[in-house]
PDB file of C-alpha atoms in Angstrom:
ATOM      1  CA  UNK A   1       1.533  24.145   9.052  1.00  0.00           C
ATOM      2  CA  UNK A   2       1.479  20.998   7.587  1.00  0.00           C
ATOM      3  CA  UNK A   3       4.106  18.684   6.241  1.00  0.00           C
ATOM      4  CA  UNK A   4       5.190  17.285   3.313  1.00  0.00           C
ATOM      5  CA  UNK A   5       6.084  13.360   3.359  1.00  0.00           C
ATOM      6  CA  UNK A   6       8.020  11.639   0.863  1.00  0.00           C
ATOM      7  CA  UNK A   7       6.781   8.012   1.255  1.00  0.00           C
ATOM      8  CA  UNK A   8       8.566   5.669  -1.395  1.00  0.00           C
ATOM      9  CA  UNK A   9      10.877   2.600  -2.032  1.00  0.00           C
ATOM     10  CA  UNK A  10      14.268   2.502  -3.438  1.00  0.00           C
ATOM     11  CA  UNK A  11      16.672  -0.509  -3.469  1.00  0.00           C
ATOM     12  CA  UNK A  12      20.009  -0.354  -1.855  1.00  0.00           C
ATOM     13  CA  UNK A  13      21.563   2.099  -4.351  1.00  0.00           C
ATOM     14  CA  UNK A  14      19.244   4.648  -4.280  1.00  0.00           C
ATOM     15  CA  UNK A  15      17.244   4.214  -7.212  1.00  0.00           C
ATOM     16  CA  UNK A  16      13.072   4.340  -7.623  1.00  0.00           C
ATOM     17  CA  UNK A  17      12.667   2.361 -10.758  1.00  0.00           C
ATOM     18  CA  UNK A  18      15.044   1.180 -13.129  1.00  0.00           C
ATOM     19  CA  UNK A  19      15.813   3.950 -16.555  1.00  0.00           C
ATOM     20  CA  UNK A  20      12.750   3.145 -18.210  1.00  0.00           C
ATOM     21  CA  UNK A  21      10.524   3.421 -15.128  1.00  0.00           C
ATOM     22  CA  UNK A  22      10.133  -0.099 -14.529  1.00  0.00           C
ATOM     23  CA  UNK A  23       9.654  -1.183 -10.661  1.00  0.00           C
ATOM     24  CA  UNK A  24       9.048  -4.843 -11.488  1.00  0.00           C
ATOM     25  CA  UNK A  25      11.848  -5.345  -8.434  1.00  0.00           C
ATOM     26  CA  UNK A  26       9.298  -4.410  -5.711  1.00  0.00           C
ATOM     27  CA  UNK A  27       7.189  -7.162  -6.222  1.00  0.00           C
ATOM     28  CA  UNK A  28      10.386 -10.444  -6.483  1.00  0.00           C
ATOM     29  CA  UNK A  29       8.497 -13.697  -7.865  1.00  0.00           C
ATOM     30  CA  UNK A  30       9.746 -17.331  -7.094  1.00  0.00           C
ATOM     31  CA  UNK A  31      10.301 -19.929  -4.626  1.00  0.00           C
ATOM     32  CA  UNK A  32      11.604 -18.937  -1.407  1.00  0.00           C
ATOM     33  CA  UNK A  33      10.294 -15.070  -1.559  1.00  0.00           C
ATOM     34  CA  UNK A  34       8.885 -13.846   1.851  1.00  0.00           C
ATOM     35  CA  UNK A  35       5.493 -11.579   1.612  1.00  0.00           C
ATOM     36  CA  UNK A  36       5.884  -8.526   3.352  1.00  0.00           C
ATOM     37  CA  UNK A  37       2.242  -9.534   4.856  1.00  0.00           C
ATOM     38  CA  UNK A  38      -0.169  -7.787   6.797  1.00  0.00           C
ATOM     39  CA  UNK A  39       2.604  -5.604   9.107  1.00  0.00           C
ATOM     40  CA  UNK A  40       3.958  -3.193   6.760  1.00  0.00           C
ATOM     41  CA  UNK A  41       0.601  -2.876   4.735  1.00  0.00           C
ATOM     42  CA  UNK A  42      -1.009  -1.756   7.868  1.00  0.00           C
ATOM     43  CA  UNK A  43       1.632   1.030   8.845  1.00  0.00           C
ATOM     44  CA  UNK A  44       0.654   2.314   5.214  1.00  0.00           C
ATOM     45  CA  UNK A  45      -3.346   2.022   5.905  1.00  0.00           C
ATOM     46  CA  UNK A  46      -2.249   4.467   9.467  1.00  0.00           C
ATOM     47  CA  UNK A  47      -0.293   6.611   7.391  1.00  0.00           C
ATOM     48  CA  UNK A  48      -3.068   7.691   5.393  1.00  0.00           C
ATOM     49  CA  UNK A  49      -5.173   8.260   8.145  1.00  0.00           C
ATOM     50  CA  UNK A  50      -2.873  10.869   8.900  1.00  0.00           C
ATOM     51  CA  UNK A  51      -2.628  12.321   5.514  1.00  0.00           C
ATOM     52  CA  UNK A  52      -4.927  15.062   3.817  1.00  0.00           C
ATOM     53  CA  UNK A  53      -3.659  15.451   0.427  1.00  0.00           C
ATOM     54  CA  UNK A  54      -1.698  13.369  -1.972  1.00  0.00           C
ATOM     55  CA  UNK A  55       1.045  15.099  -4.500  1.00  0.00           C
ATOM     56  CA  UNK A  56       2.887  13.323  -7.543  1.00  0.00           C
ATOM     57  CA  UNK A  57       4.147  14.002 -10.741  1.00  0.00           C
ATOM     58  CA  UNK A  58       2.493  12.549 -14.340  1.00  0.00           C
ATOM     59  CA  UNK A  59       4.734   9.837 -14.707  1.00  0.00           C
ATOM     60  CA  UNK A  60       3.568   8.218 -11.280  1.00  0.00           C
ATOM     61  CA  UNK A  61       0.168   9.274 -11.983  1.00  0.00           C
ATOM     62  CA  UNK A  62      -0.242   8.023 -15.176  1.00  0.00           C
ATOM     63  CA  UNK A  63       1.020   4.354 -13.411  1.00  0.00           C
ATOM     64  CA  UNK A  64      -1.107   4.996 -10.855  1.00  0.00           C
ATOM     65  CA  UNK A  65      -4.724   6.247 -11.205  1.00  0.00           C
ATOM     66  CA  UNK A  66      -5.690   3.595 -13.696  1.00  0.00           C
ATOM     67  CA  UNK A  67      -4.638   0.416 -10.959  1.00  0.00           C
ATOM     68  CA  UNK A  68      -5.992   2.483  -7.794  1.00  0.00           C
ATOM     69  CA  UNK A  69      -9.154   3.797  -9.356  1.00  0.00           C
ATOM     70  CA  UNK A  70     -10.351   0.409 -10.973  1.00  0.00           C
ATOM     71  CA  UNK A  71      -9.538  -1.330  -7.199  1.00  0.00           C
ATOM     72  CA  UNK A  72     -12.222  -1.806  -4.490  1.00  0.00           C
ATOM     73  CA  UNK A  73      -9.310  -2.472  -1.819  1.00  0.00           C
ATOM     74  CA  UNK A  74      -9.113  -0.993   1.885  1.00  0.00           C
ATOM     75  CA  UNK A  75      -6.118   1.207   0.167  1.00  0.00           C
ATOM     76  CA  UNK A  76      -7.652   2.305  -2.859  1.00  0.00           C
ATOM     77  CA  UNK A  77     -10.475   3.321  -1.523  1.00  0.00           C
ATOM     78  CA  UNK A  78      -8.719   5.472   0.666  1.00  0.00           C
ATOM     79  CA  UNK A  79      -6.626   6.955  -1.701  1.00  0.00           C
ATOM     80  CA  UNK A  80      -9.188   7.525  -4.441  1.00  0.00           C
ATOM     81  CA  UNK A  81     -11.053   9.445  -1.578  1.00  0.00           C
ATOM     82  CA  UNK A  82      -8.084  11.708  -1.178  1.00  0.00           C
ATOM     83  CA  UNK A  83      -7.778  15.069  -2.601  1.00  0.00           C
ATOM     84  CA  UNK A  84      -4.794  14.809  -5.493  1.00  0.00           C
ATOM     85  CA  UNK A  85      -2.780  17.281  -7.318  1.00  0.00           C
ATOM     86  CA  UNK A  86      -0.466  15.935  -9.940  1.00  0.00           C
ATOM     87  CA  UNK A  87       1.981  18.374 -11.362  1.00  0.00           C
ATOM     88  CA  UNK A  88       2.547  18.009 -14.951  1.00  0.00           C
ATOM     89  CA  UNK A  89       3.090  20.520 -18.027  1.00  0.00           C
ATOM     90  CA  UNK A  90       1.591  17.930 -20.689  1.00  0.00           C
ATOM     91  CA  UNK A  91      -1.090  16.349 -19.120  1.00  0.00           C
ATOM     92  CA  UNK A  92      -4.218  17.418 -19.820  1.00  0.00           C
ATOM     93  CA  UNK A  93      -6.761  15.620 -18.014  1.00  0.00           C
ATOM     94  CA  UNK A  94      -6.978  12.775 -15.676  1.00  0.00           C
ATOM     95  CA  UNK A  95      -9.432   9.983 -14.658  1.00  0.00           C
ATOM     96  CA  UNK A  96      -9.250   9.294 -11.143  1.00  0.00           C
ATOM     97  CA  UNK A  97     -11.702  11.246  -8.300  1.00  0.00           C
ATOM     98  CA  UNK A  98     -10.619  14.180  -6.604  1.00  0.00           C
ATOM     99  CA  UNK A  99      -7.960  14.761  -8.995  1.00  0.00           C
ATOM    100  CA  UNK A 100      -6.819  17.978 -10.520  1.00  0.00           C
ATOM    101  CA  UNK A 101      -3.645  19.097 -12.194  1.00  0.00           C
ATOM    102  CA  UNK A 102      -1.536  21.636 -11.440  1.00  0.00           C
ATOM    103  CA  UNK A 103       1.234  23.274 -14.197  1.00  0.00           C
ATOM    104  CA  UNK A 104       2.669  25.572 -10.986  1.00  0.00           C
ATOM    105  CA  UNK A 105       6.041  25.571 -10.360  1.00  0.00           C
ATOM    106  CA  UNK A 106       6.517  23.086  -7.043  1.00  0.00           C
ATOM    107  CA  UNK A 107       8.761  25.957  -5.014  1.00  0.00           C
ATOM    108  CA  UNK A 108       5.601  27.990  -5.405  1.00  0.00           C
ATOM    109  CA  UNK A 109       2.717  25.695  -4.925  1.00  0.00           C
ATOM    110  CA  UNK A 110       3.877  23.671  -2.566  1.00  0.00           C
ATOM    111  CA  UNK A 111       5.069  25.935   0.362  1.00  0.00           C
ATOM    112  CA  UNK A 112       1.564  27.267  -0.339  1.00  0.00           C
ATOM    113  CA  UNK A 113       0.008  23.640   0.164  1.00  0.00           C
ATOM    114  CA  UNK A 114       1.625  23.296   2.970  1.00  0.00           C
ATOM    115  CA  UNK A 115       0.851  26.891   4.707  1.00  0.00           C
ATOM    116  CA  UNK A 116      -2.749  25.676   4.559  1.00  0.00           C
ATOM    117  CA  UNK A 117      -2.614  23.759   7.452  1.00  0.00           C
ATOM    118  CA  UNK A 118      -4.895  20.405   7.797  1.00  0.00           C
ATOM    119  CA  UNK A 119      -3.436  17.061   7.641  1.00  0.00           C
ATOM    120  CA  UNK A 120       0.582  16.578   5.469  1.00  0.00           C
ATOM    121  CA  UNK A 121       1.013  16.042   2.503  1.00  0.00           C
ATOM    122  CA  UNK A 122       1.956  13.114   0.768  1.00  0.00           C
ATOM    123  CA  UNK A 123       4.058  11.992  -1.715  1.00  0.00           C
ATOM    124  CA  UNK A 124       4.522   7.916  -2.769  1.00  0.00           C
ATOM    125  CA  UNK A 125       5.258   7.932  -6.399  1.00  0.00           C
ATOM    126  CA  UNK A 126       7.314   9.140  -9.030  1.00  0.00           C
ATOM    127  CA  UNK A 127      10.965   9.008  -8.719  1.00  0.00           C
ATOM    128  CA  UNK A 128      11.998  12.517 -10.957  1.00  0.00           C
ATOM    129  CA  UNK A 129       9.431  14.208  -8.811  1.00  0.00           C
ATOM    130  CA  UNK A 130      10.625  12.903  -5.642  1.00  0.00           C
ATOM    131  CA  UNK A 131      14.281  13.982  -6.390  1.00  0.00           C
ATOM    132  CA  UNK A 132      13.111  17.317  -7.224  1.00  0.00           C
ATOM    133  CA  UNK A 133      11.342  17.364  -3.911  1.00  0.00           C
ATOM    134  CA  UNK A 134      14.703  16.642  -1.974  1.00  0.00           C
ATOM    135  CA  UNK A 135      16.628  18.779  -4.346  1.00  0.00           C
ATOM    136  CA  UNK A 136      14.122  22.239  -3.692  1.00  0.00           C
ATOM    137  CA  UNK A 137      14.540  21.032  -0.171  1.00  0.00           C
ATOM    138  CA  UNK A 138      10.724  21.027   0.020  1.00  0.00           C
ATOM    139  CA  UNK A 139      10.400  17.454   2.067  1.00  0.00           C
ATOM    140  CA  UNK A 140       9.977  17.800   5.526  1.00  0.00           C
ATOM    141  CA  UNK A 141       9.919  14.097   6.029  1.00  0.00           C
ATOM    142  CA  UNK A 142      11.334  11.014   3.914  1.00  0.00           C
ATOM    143  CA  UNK A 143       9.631   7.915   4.967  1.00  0.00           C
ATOM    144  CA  UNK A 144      11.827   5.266   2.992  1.00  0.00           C
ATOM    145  CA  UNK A 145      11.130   1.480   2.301  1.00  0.00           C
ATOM    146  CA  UNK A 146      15.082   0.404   1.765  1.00  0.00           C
ATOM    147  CA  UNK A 147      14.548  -2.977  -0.352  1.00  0.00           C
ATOM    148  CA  UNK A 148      17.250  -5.569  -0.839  1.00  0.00           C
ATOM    149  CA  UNK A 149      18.118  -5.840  -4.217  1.00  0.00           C
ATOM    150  CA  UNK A 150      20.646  -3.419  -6.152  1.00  0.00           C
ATOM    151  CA  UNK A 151      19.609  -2.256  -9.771  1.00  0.00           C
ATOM    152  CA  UNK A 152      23.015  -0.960 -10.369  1.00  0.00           C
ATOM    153  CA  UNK A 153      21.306   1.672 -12.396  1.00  0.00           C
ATOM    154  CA  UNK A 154      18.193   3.551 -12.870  1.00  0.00           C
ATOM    155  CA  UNK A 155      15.666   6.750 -11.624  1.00  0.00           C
ATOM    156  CA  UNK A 156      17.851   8.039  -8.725  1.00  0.00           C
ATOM    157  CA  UNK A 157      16.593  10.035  -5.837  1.00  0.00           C
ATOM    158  CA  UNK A 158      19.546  11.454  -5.348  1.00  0.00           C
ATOM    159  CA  UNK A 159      21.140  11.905  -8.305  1.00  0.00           C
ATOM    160  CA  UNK A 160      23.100  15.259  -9.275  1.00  0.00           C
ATOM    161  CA  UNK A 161      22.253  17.148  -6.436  1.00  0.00           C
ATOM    162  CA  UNK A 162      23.791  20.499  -5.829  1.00  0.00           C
ATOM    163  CA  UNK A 163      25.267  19.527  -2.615  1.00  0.00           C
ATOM    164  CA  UNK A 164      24.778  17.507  -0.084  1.00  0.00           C
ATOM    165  CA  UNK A 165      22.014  16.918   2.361  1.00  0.00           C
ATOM    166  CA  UNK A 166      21.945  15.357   5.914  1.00  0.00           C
ATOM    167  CA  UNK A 167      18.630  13.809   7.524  1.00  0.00           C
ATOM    168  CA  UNK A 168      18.133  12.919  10.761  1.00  0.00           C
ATOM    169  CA  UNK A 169      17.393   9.023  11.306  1.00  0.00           C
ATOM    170  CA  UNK A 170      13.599   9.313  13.123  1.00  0.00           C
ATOM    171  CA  UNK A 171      13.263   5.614  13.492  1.00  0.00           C
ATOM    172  CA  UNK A 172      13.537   2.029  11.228  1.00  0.00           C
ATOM    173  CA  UNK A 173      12.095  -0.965  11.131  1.00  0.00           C
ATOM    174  CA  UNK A 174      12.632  -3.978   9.620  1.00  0.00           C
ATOM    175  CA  UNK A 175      10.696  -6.290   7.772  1.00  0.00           C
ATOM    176  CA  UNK A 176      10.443 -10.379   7.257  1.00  0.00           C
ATOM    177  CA  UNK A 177      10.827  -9.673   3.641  1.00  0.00           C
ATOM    178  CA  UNK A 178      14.356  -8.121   4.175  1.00  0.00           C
ATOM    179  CA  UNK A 179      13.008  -4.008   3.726  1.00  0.00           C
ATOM    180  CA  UNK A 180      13.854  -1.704   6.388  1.00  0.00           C
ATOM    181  CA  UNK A 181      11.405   1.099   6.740  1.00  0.00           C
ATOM    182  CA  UNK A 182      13.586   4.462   7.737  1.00  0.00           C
ATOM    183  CA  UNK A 183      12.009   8.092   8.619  1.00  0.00           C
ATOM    184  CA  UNK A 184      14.140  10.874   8.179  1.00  0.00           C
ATOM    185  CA  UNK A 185      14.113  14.081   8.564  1.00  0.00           C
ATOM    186  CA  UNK A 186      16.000  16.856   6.787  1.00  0.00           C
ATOM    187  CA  UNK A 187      19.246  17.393   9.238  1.00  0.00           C
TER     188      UNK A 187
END
């Protein structure tokens, strides 16, 4: 059975994106700012070696498909390769190859995906579809990029749950830039 991975960067707090779904904080501008470099953008080249499907909601999508699918980087043409399923209610089509949308509930579909077998399952977008993710208890794996900034407010991924969860810390590491990679597992 495969696994589901829920690949994505939040700040210290917790939060995805500040409230209007801006992430302008993952990219910090100005003298002094230390690029992430080659180290942590090759850990995410192996990780999609590894991966046979990629999952998001419409919000992340709609970011998404129209910077990846213009691209002619090592990345995007990886990921436009990938098989994707974006699960909306309101979007009705999508330009970006090997895409298809799915209006299925996510605690049906995706225990389903995942019975398939083949390689996991990955999600690295969309912060309401991430929570819901954690909150279904449907991750099998969080593989978190901790930045250091605090937005003091925003797109939780934790937010409002019904109670709470424990993971198991997997491994970390840590970054030039400051970030601190963490795998987790549900506890």
């Amino acid at each position: 059975m495969r696994q589901l991975i829920l690949h994505m960067s939040v700040s210290l707090d917790g939060y995805v994106a500040h409230s209007d779904g801006n992430i302008d904080w993952l990219t910090p501008r100005g003298e002094g700012v230390v690029d992430h470099g080659d180290r942590r953008h090759r850990a995410n080249l192996e990780m999609f070696g590894e991966i046979g499907l990629i999952a998001m909601g419409r919000a992340a999508c709609e970011q998404m498909a129209p910077a990846w699918s213009s691209s002619d980087s090592p990345m995007a043409q990886v990921i436009n390769t990938l098989p994707k399923v974006i699960y909306s209610q309101t979007l009705d089509e999508v330009d970006w190859p090997n895409t298809r949308i799915s209006r299925a509930a996510i605690t049906d579909e995706i225990p389903q995906l995942k019975a398939e077998g083949g390689k996991d399952i990955v999600v690295f977008g969309g912060g309401h579809f991430g929570h819901s993710l954690i909150r279904e208890r449907l991750a099998d794996e969080l593989r978190l990029t901790v930045h250091p900034v605090a937005l003091g407010e925003g797109i939780s991924l934790y937010h409002g749950l019904p109670e709470p969860q424990r993971f198991e810390l997997v491994s970390s590491t840590v970054y030039a830039d400051g970030c601190v990679s963490q795998v987790l597992r549900p506890g």
